[in-house]
PDB file of C-alpha atoms in Angstrom:
ATOM      1  CA  LEU K   5      -9.277  17.149  -4.963  1.00 55.00           C
ATOM      2  CA  PHE K   6      -8.292  13.844  -6.581  1.00 60.00           C
ATOM      3  CA  GLU K   7      -5.894  15.573  -8.994  1.00 64.00           C
ATOM      4  CA  ASP K   8      -3.842  16.798  -6.016  1.00 73.00           C
ATOM      5  CA  LEU K   9      -4.302  13.562  -4.098  1.00 75.00           C
ATOM      6  CA  GLY K  10      -2.947  11.514  -6.996  1.00 76.00           C
ATOM      7  CA  SER K  11       0.020  13.795  -7.693  1.00 82.00           C
ATOM      8  CA  ASP K  12       1.794  13.048  -4.413  1.00 85.00           C
ATOM      9  CA  PRO K  13       1.984   9.256  -4.867  1.00 87.00           C
ATOM     10  CA  LEU K  14       2.979   9.814  -8.500  1.00 87.00           C
ATOM     11  CA  ALA K  15       5.929  11.977  -7.435  1.00 89.00           C
ATOM     12  CA  VAL K  16       6.951   9.559  -4.677  1.00 90.00           C
ATOM     13  CA  THR K  17       6.708   6.631  -7.117  1.00 92.00           C
ATOM     14  CA  ALA K  18       8.973   8.442  -9.567  1.00 92.00           C
ATOM     15  CA  LEU K  19      11.490   9.159  -6.784  1.00 94.00           C
ATOM     16  CA  TRP K  20      11.356   5.569  -5.516  1.00 93.00           C
ATOM     17  CA  THR K  21      11.977   4.314  -9.056  1.00 94.00           C
ATOM     18  CA  TYR K  22      15.003   6.580  -9.416  1.00 96.00           C
ATOM     19  CA  PHE K  23      16.453   5.598  -6.020  1.00 96.00           C
ATOM     20  CA  THR K  24      15.924   1.880  -6.634  1.00 94.00           C
ATOM     21  CA  PHE K  25      17.498   2.048 -10.094  1.00 95.00           C
ATOM     22  CA  THR K  26      20.449   3.972  -8.642  1.00 96.00           C
ATOM     23  CA  GLU K  27      20.880   1.434  -5.827  1.00 94.00           C
ATOM     24  CA  TYR K  28      20.986  -1.557  -8.160  1.00 93.00           C
ATOM     25  CA  TRP K  29      23.109   0.262 -10.745  1.00 95.00           C
ATOM     26  CA  THR K  30      25.687   1.042  -8.045  1.00 94.00           C
ATOM     27  CA  VAL K  31      25.771  -2.601  -6.937  1.00 91.00           C
ATOM     28  CA  PHE K  32      26.175  -3.752 -10.544  1.00 91.00           C
ATOM     29  CA  TYR K  33      28.841  -1.148 -11.291  1.00 93.00           C
ATOM     30  CA  THR K  34      31.049  -1.989  -8.277  1.00 91.00           C
ATOM     31  CA  HIS K  35      30.985  -5.767  -8.922  1.00 89.00           C
ATOM     32  CA  HIS K  36      31.670  -6.634  -5.289  1.00 88.00           C
ATOM     33  CA  PRO K  37      31.495 -10.467  -5.186  1.00 85.00           C
ATOM     34  CA  HIS K  38      29.105 -10.823  -2.237  1.00 82.00           C
ATOM     35  CA  GLU K  39      26.833  -8.046  -3.454  1.00 87.00           C
ATOM     36  CA  MET K  40      26.811  -9.422  -6.999  1.00 89.00           C
ATOM     37  CA  LYS K  41      25.751 -12.829  -5.715  1.00 87.00           C
ATOM     38  CA  VAL K  42      22.772 -11.244  -3.932  1.00 88.00           C
ATOM     39  CA  PHE K  43      22.121  -9.029  -6.977  1.00 91.00           C
ATOM     40  CA  TRP K  44      21.847 -12.007  -9.345  1.00 90.00           C
ATOM     41  CA  TYR K  45      19.716 -13.915  -6.836  1.00 88.00           C
ATOM     42  CA  LYS K  46      17.274 -11.002  -6.941  1.00 92.00           C
ATOM     43  CA  ILE K  47      17.370 -10.293 -10.671  1.00 93.00           C
ATOM     44  CA  SER K  48      17.294 -13.800 -12.132  1.00 92.00           C
ATOM     45  CA  GLY K  49      17.654 -16.287  -9.298  1.00 88.00           C
ATOM     46  CA  PRO K  50      15.232 -17.904  -6.881  1.00 88.00           C
ATOM     47  CA  TYR K  51      14.017 -14.514  -5.600  1.00 91.00           C
ATOM     48  CA  ALA K  52      13.394 -13.009  -9.046  1.00 94.00           C
ATOM     49  CA  VAL K  53       9.616 -13.429  -8.811  1.00 94.00           C
ATOM     50  CA  TRP K  54       9.503 -11.389  -5.601  1.00 94.00           C
ATOM     51  CA  PHE K  55      11.883  -8.785  -7.018  1.00 95.00           C
ATOM     52  CA  TRP K  56      10.037  -8.242 -10.298  1.00 96.00           C
ATOM     53  CA  THR K  57       6.678  -8.262  -8.510  1.00 97.00           C
ATOM     54  CA  MET K  58       8.063  -5.539  -6.231  1.00 96.00           C
ATOM     55  CA  ILE K  59       9.165  -3.515  -9.277  1.00 96.00           C
ATOM     56  CA  ALA K  60       5.735  -3.949 -10.874  1.00 96.00           C
ATOM     57  CA  CYS K  61       3.852  -3.034  -7.679  1.00 96.00           C
ATOM     58  CA  ASN K  62       6.017  -0.017  -6.834  1.00 95.00           C
ATOM     59  CA  THR K  63       6.762   1.339 -10.299  1.00 95.00           C
ATOM     60  CA  VAL K  64       4.899   0.035 -13.324  1.00 94.00           C
ATOM     61  CA  ILE K  65       1.346  -0.241 -11.974  1.00 94.00           C
ATOM     62  CA  PRO K  66       1.317   3.034  -9.947  1.00 92.00           C
ATOM     63  CA  LEU K  67       2.928   5.035 -12.764  1.00 90.00           C
ATOM     64  CA  PHE K  68       0.318   3.694 -15.174  1.00 91.00           C
ATOM     65  CA  LEU K  69      -2.688   4.185 -12.865  1.00 89.00           C
ATOM     66  CA  LEU K  70      -1.643   7.580 -11.497  1.00 85.00           C
ATOM     67  CA  SER K  71      -0.714   9.048 -14.880  1.00 83.00           C
ATOM     68  CA  LEU K  72      -4.260   8.485 -16.159  1.00 80.00           C
ATOM     69  CA  LYS K  73      -7.191  10.707 -15.223  1.00 75.00           C
ATOM     70  CA  LYS K  74      -7.241  10.572 -11.464  1.00 75.00           C
ATOM     71  CA  ASN K  75     -10.259   9.156  -9.695  1.00 81.00           C
ATOM     72  CA  MET K  76     -10.721   7.568  -6.312  1.00 83.00           C
ATOM     73  CA  ALA K  77     -10.680   3.970  -7.603  1.00 85.00           C
ATOM     74  CA  GLY K  78      -7.375   4.468  -9.452  1.00 87.00           C
ATOM     75  CA  ILE K  79      -5.693   6.144  -6.494  1.00 88.00           C
ATOM     76  CA  VAL K  80      -6.869   3.475  -4.037  1.00 88.00           C
ATOM     77  CA  THR K  81      -5.809   0.673  -6.399  1.00 91.00           C
ATOM     78  CA  ALA K  82      -2.380   2.247  -6.906  1.00 91.00           C
ATOM     79  CA  SER K  83      -2.027   2.707  -3.137  1.00 90.00           C
ATOM     80  CA  VAL K  84      -2.841  -0.951  -2.467  1.00 92.00           C
ATOM     81  CA  PHE K  85      -0.210  -2.038  -5.004  1.00 94.00           C
ATOM     82  CA  ILE K  86       2.311   0.348  -3.423  1.00 93.00           C
ATOM     83  CA  VAL K  87       1.703  -1.131   0.041  1.00 91.00           C
ATOM     84  CA  ILE K  88       2.137  -4.666  -1.337  1.00 93.00           C
ATOM     85  CA  GLY K  89       5.289  -3.554  -3.150  1.00 94.00           C
ATOM     86  CA  MET K  90       6.718  -2.003   0.012  1.00 93.00           C
ATOM     87  CA  TRP K  91       6.235  -5.277   1.901  1.00 91.00           C
ATOM     88  CA  LEU K  92       7.976  -7.090  -0.948  1.00 93.00           C
ATOM     89  CA  GLU K  93      10.807  -4.560  -0.806  1.00 94.00           C
ATOM     90  CA  ARG K  94      11.389  -5.365   2.864  1.00 92.00           C
ATOM     91  CA  LEU K  95      11.385  -9.037   1.975  1.00 90.00           C
ATOM     92  CA  ASN K  96      13.866  -8.397  -0.874  1.00 91.00           C
ATOM     93  CA  ILE K  97      16.170  -6.504   1.455  1.00 91.00           C
ATOM     94  CA  VAL K  98      16.319  -9.193   4.130  1.00 87.00           C
ATOM     95  CA  VAL K  99      15.771 -12.644   2.642  1.00 87.00           C
ATOM     96  CA  PRO K 100      18.230 -12.789  -0.317  1.00 87.00           C
ATOM     97  CA  THR K 101      20.927 -11.195   1.839  1.00 84.00           C
ATOM     98  CA  LEU K 102      20.476 -13.813   4.556  1.00 81.00           C
ATOM     99  CA  ALA K 103      20.375 -16.586   1.955  1.00 81.00           C
ATOM    100  CA  ASN K 104      23.801 -15.443   0.634  1.00 77.00           C
ATOM    101  CA  PRO K 105      25.702 -14.203   3.667  1.00 70.00           C
ATOM    102  CA  GLY K 106      28.902 -12.207   3.286  1.00 70.00           C
ATOM    103  CA  LEU K 107      30.213 -13.957   6.371  1.00 65.00           C
ATOM    104  CA  PRO K 108      31.544 -17.531   6.204  1.00 70.00           C
ATOM    105  CA  TYR K 109      28.219 -19.279   6.738  1.00 69.00           C
ATOM    106  CA  PRO K 110      26.632 -21.820   4.429  1.00 71.00           C
ATOM    107  CA  THR K 111      24.273 -20.546   1.738  1.00 70.00           C
ATOM    108  CA  GLY K 112      20.662 -21.181   2.637  1.00 70.00           C
ATOM    109  CA  SER K 113      17.167 -20.507   1.436  1.00 71.00           C
ATOM    110  CA  TYR K 114      14.065 -18.980   2.949  1.00 72.00           C
ATOM    111  CA  ILE K 115      11.090 -21.153   3.804  1.00 78.00           C
ATOM    112  CA  ILE K 116       7.867 -19.511   4.893  1.00 80.00           C
ATOM    113  CA  SER K 117       7.082 -20.490   8.472  1.00 88.00           C
ATOM    114  CA  VAL K 118       4.167 -20.120  10.837  1.00 94.00           C
ATOM    115  CA  THR K 119       6.209 -17.601  12.827  1.00 93.00           C
ATOM    116  CA  GLY K 120       6.790 -15.393   9.790  1.00 86.00           C
ATOM    117  CA  VAL K 121       3.148 -15.504   8.738  1.00 90.00           C
ATOM    118  CA  SER K 122       2.069 -14.782  12.331  1.00 95.00           C
ATOM    119  CA  LEU K 123       4.336 -11.741  12.492  1.00 92.00           C
ATOM    120  CA  PHE K 124       2.993 -10.522   9.145  1.00 86.00           C
ATOM    121  CA  ILE K 125      -0.646 -10.876  10.252  1.00 94.00           C
ATOM    122  CA  GLY K 126       0.204  -9.442  13.677  1.00 95.00           C
ATOM    123  CA  SER K 127       1.644  -6.292  12.117  1.00 92.00           C
ATOM    124  CA  PHE K 128      -1.679  -5.672  10.375  1.00 89.00           C
ATOM    125  CA  ALA K 129      -3.504  -6.349  13.650  1.00 95.00           C
ATOM    126  CA  VAL K 130      -1.319  -3.820  15.498  1.00 96.00           C
ATOM    127  CA  PHE K 131      -2.058  -1.221  12.818  1.00 93.00           C
ATOM    128  CA  CYS K 132      -5.814  -1.871  13.078  1.00 92.00           C
ATOM    129  CA  LEU K 133      -5.639  -1.676  16.876  1.00 96.00           C
ATOM    130  CA  GLY K 134      -3.777   1.630  16.693  1.00 94.00           C
ATOM    131  CA  TYR K 135      -6.339   3.013  14.264  1.00 91.00           C
ATOM    132  CA  LEU K 136      -9.255   1.945  16.469  1.00 92.00           C
ATOM    133  CA  VAL K 137      -7.633   3.404  19.606  1.00 93.00           C
ATOM    134  CA  TYR K 138      -7.015   6.664  17.740  1.00 90.00           C
ATOM    135  CA  ALA K 139     -10.628   6.698  16.512  1.00 86.00           C
ATOM    136  CA  ARG K 140     -11.836   6.081  20.075  1.00 86.00           C
ATOM    137  CA  PHE K 141     -10.020   9.060  21.589  1.00 87.00           C
ATOM    138  CA  PHE K 142     -10.208  11.358  18.564  1.00 84.00           C
ATOM    139  CA  PRO K 143     -13.632  10.737  16.988  1.00 77.00           C
ATOM    140  CA  LEU K 144     -13.706  10.675  13.215  1.00 76.00           C
ATOM    141  CA  ILE K 145     -17.178  12.266  13.176  1.00 75.00           C
ATOM    142  CA  ALA K 146     -17.773  15.308  15.338  1.00 73.00           C
ATOM    143  CA  ALA K 147     -20.314  14.771  18.142  1.00 73.00           C
ATOM    144  CA  TRP K 148     -22.255  17.920  17.236  1.00 71.00           C
ATOM    145  CA  GLU K 149     -22.831  16.569  13.712  1.00 71.00           C
ATOM    146  CA  VAL K 150     -24.300  13.354  15.102  1.00 72.00           C
ATOM    147  CA  GLN K 151     -26.561  15.288  17.470  1.00 76.00           C
ATOM    148  CA  GLU K 152     -27.671  17.611  14.675  1.00 72.00           C
ATOM    149  CA  GLY K 153     -28.466  14.606  12.470  1.00 71.00           C
ATOM    150  CA  ARG K 154     -30.584  13.022  15.202  1.00 75.00           C
ATOM    151  CA  GLU K 155     -32.565  16.210  15.733  1.00 75.00           C
ATOM    152  CA  GLU K 156     -33.084  17.323  12.145  1.00 75.00           C
ATOM    153  CA  GLY K 157     -32.758  14.030  10.271  1.00 75.00           C
ATOM    154  CA  PRO K 158     -36.253  12.539  10.657  1.00 76.00           C
ATOM    155  CA  GLU K 159     -37.953  15.788   9.639  1.00 78.00           C
ATOM    156  CA  ASN K 160     -35.784  16.164   6.538  1.00 79.00           C
ATOM    157  CA  VAL K 161     -36.406  12.555   5.512  1.00 74.00           C
ATOM    158  CA  LYS K 162     -40.154  12.944   5.982  1.00 79.00           C
ATOM    159  CA  ARG K 163     -40.178  16.145   3.879  1.00 80.00           C
ATOM    160  CA  GLN K 164     -38.163  14.514   1.097  1.00 76.00           C
ATOM    161  CA  VAL K 165     -40.373  11.408   1.010  1.00 75.00           C
ATOM    162  CA  GLU K 166     -43.528  13.524   0.904  1.00 79.00           C
ATOM    163  CA  SER K 167     -42.121  15.583  -1.974  1.00 79.00           C
ATOM    164  CA  TYR K 168     -41.751  12.409  -4.082  1.00 73.00           C
ATOM    165  CA  LEU K 169     -45.207  11.037  -3.333  1.00 74.00           C
ATOM    166  CA  PRO K 170     -48.031  11.975  -5.705  1.00 75.00           C
ATOM    167  CA  ASP K 171     -50.664  14.386  -4.468  1.00 72.00           C
ATOM    168  CA  PRO K 172     -53.695  12.653  -3.018  1.00 66.00           C
ATOM    169  CA  VAL K 173     -56.588  12.479  -5.463  1.00 64.00           C
ATOM    170  CA  LYS K 174     -59.546  14.536  -4.280  1.00 60.00           C
ATOM    171  CA  THR K 175     -62.955  13.069  -5.006  1.00 54.00           C
TER     172      THR K 175
END
C-alpha cells in the first residue's frame, strides 16, 4: 500500500521540479528587465532564503525521502515538507513581484504584519472547520462498526485477558 502511496507524490514532485526549472529558465533566457530584477531578487537577493527553502521543501527533501524504501513516516514527512514548500511558492510568486513592480511605483519590501499572519492562521482554521463539518455529516467510522464493537468488545477483551492469565492452582 505504501509503495503505491509514495509513488504519486514522487511523480508529482518530479513534474513540479521540471515545471519550476522550465519557468525560471524561460525568465533567464528572455532577459526581460523587470522579470530579471524579480528573478535575481529570488535567486540571490533578499528573498533568496525563501526561494531556496521552497526548492528544498518541494524538490530535494521529497525526492530523497520518497526515493527510499517507502514507509508511513517518510511519506508523511515528505508531505509536510511539500505543504510548507507550496506555501513558500505562493509567497515567492507574490512578494518579490510586488517588491519590484513592473509599473512605475517605488521599489518596496515585504514586512510581516499581524494581518498577514492572521490570514495565514485563518486559512488553516477554515481547512480544519471544513474537515470537521465533513466528518460530522459523513462519519469517518461507520455506525455499524461502533455498535458491533460495543456489543462484542467486552466479551472479546475478557476472553483475551483470561487467555493470558495463568491457570488457577488447584490445592
